[in-house]
mmCIF file of C-alpha atoms in Angstrom:
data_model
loop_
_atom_site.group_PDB
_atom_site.id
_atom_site.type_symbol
_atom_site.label_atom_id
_atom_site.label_comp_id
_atom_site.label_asym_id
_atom_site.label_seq_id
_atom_site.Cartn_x
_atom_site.Cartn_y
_atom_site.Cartn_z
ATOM 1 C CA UNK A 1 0.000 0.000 0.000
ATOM 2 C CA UNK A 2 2.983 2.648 0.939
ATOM 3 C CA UNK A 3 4.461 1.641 -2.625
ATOM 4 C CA UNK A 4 1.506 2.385 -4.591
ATOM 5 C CA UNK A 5 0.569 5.519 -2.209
ATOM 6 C CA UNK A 6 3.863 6.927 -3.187
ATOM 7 C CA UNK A 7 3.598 5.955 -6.404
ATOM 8 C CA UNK A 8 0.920 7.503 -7.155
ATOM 9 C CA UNK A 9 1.941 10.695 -5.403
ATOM 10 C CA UNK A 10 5.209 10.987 -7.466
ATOM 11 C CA UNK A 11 3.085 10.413 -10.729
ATOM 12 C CA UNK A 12 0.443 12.971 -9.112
ATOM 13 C CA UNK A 13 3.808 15.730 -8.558
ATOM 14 C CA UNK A 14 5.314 15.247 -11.630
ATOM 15 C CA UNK A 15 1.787 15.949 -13.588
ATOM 16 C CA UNK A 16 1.303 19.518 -11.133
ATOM 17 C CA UNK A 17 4.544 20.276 -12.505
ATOM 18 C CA UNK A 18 3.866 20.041 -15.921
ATOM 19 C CA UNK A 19 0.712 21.894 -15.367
ATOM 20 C CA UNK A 20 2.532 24.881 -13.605
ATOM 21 C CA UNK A 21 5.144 24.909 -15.887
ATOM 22 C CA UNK A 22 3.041 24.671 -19.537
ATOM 23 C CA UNK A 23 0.339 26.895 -17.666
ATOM 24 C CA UNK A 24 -3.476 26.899 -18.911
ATOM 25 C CA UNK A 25 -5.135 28.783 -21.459
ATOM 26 C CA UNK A 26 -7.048 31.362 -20.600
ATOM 27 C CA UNK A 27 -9.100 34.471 -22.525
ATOM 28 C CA UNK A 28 -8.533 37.310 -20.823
ATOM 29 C CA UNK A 29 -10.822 39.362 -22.359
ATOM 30 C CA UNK A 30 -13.883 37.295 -22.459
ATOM 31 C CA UNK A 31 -13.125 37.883 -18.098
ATOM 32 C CA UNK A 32 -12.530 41.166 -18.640
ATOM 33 C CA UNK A 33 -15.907 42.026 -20.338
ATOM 34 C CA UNK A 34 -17.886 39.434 -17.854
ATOM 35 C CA UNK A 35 -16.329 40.657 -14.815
ATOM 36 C CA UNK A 36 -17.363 44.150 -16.089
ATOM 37 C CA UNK A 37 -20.515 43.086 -16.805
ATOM 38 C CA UNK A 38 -21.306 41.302 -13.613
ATOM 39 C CA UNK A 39 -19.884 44.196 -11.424
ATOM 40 C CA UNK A 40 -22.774 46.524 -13.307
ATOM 41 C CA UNK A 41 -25.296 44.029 -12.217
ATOM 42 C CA UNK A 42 -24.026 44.508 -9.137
ATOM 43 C CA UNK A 43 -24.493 47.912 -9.016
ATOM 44 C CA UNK A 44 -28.095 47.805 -10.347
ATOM 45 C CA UNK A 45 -28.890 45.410 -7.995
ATOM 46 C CA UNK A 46 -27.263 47.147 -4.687
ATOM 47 C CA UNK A 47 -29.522 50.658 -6.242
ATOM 48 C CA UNK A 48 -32.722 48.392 -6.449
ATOM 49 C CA UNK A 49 -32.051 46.666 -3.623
ATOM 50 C CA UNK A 50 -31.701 50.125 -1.957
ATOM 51 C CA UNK A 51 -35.364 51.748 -3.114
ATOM 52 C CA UNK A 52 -36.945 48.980 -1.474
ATOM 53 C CA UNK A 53 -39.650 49.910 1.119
ATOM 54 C CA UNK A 54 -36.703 47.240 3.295
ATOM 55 C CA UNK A 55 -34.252 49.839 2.676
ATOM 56 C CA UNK A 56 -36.534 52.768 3.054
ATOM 57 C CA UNK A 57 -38.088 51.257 6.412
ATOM 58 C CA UNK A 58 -34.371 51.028 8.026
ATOM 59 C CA UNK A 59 -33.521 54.474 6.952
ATOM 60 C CA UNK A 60 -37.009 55.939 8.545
ATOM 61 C CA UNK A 61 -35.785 54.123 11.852
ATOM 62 C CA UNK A 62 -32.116 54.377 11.785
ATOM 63 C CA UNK A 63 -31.723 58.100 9.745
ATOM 64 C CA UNK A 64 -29.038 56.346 7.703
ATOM 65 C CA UNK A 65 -28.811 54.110 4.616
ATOM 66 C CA UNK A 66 -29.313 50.262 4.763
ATOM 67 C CA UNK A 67 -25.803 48.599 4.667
ATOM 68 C CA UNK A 68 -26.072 45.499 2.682
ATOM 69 C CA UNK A 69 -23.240 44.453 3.571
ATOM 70 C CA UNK A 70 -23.159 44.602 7.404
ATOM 71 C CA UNK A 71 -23.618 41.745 9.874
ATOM 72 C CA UNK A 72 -25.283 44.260 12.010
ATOM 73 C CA UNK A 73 -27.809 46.491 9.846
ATOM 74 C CA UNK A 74 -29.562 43.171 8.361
ATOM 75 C CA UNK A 75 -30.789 41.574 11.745
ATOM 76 C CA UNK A 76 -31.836 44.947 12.571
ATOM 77 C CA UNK A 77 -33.737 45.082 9.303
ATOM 78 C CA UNK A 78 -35.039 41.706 9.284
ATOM 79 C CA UNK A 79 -35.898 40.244 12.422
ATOM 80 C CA UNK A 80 -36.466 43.502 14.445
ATOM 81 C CA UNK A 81 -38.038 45.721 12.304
ATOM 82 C CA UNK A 82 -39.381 43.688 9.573
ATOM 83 C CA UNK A 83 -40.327 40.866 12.521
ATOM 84 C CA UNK A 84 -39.301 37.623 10.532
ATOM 85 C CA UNK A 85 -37.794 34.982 12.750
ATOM 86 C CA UNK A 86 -34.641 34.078 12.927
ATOM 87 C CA UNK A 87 -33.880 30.961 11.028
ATOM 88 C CA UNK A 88 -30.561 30.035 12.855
ATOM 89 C CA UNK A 89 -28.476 31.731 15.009
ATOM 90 C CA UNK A 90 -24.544 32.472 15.016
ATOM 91 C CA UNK A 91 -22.145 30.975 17.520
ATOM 92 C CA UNK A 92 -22.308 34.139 19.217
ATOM 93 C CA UNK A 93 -25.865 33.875 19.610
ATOM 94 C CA UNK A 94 -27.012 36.114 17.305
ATOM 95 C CA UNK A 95 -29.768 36.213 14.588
ATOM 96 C CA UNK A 96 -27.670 35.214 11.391
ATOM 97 C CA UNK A 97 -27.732 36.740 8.026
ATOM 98 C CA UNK A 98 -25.426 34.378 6.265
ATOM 99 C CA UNK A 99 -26.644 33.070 2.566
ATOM 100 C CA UNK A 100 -28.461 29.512 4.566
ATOM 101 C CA UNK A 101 -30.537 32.234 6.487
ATOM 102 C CA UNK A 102 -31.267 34.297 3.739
ATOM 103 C CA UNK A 103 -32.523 31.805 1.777
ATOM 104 C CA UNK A 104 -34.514 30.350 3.936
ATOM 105 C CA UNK A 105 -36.378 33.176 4.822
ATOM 106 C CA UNK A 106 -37.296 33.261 0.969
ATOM 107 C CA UNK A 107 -38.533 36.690 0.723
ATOM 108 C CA UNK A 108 -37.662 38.835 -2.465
ATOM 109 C CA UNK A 109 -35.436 41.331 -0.677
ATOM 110 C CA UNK A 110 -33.202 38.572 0.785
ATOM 111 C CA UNK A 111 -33.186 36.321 -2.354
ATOM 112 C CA UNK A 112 -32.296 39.296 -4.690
ATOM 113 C CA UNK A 113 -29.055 39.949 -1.857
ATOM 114 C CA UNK A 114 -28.163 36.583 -1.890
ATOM 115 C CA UNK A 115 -27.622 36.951 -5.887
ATOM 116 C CA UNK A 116 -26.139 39.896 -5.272
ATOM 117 C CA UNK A 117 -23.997 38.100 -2.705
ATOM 118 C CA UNK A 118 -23.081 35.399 -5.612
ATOM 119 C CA UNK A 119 -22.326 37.895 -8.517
ATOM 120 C CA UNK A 120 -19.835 39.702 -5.595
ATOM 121 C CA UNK A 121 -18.042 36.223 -4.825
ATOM 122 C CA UNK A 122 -17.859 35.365 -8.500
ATOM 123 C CA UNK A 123 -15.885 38.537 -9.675
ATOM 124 C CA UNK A 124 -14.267 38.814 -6.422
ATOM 125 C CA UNK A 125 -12.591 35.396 -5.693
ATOM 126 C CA UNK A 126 -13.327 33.448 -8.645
ATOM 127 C CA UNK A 127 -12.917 35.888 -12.077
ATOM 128 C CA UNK A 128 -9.976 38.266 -9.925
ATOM 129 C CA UNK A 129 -8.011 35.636 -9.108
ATOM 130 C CA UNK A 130 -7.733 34.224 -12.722
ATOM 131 C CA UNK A 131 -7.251 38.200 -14.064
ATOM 132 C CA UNK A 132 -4.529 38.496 -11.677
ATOM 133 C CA UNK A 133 -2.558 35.869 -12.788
ATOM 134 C CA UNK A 134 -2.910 35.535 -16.403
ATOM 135 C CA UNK A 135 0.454 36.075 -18.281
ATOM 136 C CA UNK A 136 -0.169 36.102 -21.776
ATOM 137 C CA UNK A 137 -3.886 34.290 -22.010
ATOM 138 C CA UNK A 138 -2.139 31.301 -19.864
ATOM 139 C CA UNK A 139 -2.014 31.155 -16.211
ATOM 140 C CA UNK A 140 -0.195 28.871 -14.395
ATOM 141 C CA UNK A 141 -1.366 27.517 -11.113
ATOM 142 C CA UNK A 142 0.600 25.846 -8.098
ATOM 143 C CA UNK A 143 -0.205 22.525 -6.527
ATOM 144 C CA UNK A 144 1.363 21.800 -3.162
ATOM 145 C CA UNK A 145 1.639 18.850 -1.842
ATOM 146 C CA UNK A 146 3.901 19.839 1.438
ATOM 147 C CA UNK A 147 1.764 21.964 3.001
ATOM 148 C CA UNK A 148 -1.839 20.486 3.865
ATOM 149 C CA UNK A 149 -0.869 16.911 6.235
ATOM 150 C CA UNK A 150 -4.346 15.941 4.907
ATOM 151 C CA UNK A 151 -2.068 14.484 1.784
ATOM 152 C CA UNK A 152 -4.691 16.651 -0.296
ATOM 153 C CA UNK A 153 -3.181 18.792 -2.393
ATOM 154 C CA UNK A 154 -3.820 22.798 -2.186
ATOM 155 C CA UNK A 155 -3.467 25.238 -5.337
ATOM 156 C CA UNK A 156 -2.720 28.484 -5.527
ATOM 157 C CA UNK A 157 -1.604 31.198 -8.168
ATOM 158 C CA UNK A 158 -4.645 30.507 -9.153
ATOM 159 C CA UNK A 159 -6.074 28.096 -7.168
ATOM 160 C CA UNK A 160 -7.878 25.411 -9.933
ATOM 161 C CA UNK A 161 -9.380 23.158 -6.924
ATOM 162 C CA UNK A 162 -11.926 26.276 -6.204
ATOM 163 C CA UNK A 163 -13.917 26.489 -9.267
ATOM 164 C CA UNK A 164 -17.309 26.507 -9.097
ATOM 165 C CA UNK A 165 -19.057 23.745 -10.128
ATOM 166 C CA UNK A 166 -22.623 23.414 -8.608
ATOM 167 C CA UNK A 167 -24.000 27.072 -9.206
ATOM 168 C CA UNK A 168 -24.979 27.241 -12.904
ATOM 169 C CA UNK A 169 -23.898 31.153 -12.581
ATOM 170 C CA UNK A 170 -20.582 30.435 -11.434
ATOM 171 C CA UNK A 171 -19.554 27.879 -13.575
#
């Protein structure tokens, strides 16, 4: 078992390198022009999301503009003004607004931020990363083997093993 486990870890290295080193093929301009494109659908979306009778019922209370991003403006929003429950709570004990929550309450503000939420973590981790590296249309991603004692190998530069590949969006 140790022969073939090492084996196949060799074979495994050798294959990372030639991936590094020969890179992948990448057009940078098709993510140029969808990363552009996604970040103005997430600007319409924050505005719409923002004349909202939501939005406009936290800035009656509050005298300031909804956040949509912050941990603390949404539970104030949704559970104690708008009066929906809680669907789980955080491991500090308070109401959550994490995408599980959201969804769950199924409402069209909070389904409309959790696409919003998507769009942001598809040109932000996903689309950046990949821009970022690209040399030339190729870019040429690093597989470690020495650093996670799982024996799982982690990527980075950019890091292949976090595509998406269940959200239809992503992908």
């Amino acid at each position: 078992p140790m022969g073939t486990a090492r084996v196949l870890f060799h074979d495994a290295a050798l294959m990372f390198c030639d991936l590094q080193s020969h890179g992948v093929c990448v057009d940078e301009e098709y993510y140029k022009t969808k990363r552009a494109e996604i970040e103005a659908n997430i600007a319409s979306g924050e505005k719409a999301l923002l004349r909202t009778r939501e939005a406009k019922l936290f800035y009656e209370k509050e005298g300031q503009a909804l956040n949509l991003g912050s941990n603390k403006d949404l539970p104030k929003l949704l559970y104690d003004y708008l009066g929906h429950k809680p669907p789980k709570l955080t491991q500090g004990g308070n109401a959550s607004v994490d995408a599980e929550s959201l969804e769950k309450l199924d409402i069209p503000f909070t389904n409309k931020l959790v696409e919003i939420r998507k769009l942001h973590k598809i040109a932000g981790t996903y689309m950046e990363q990949i821009q970022r590296e690209a040399v030339n249309g190729r870019v040429y991603p690093g597989t470690n083997f020495n650093i996670p004692v799982t024996f799982r190998p982690s990527m980075d530069g950019p890091n292949f093993a976090n595509t998406p590949k269940r959200d239809a969006t992503a992908r």
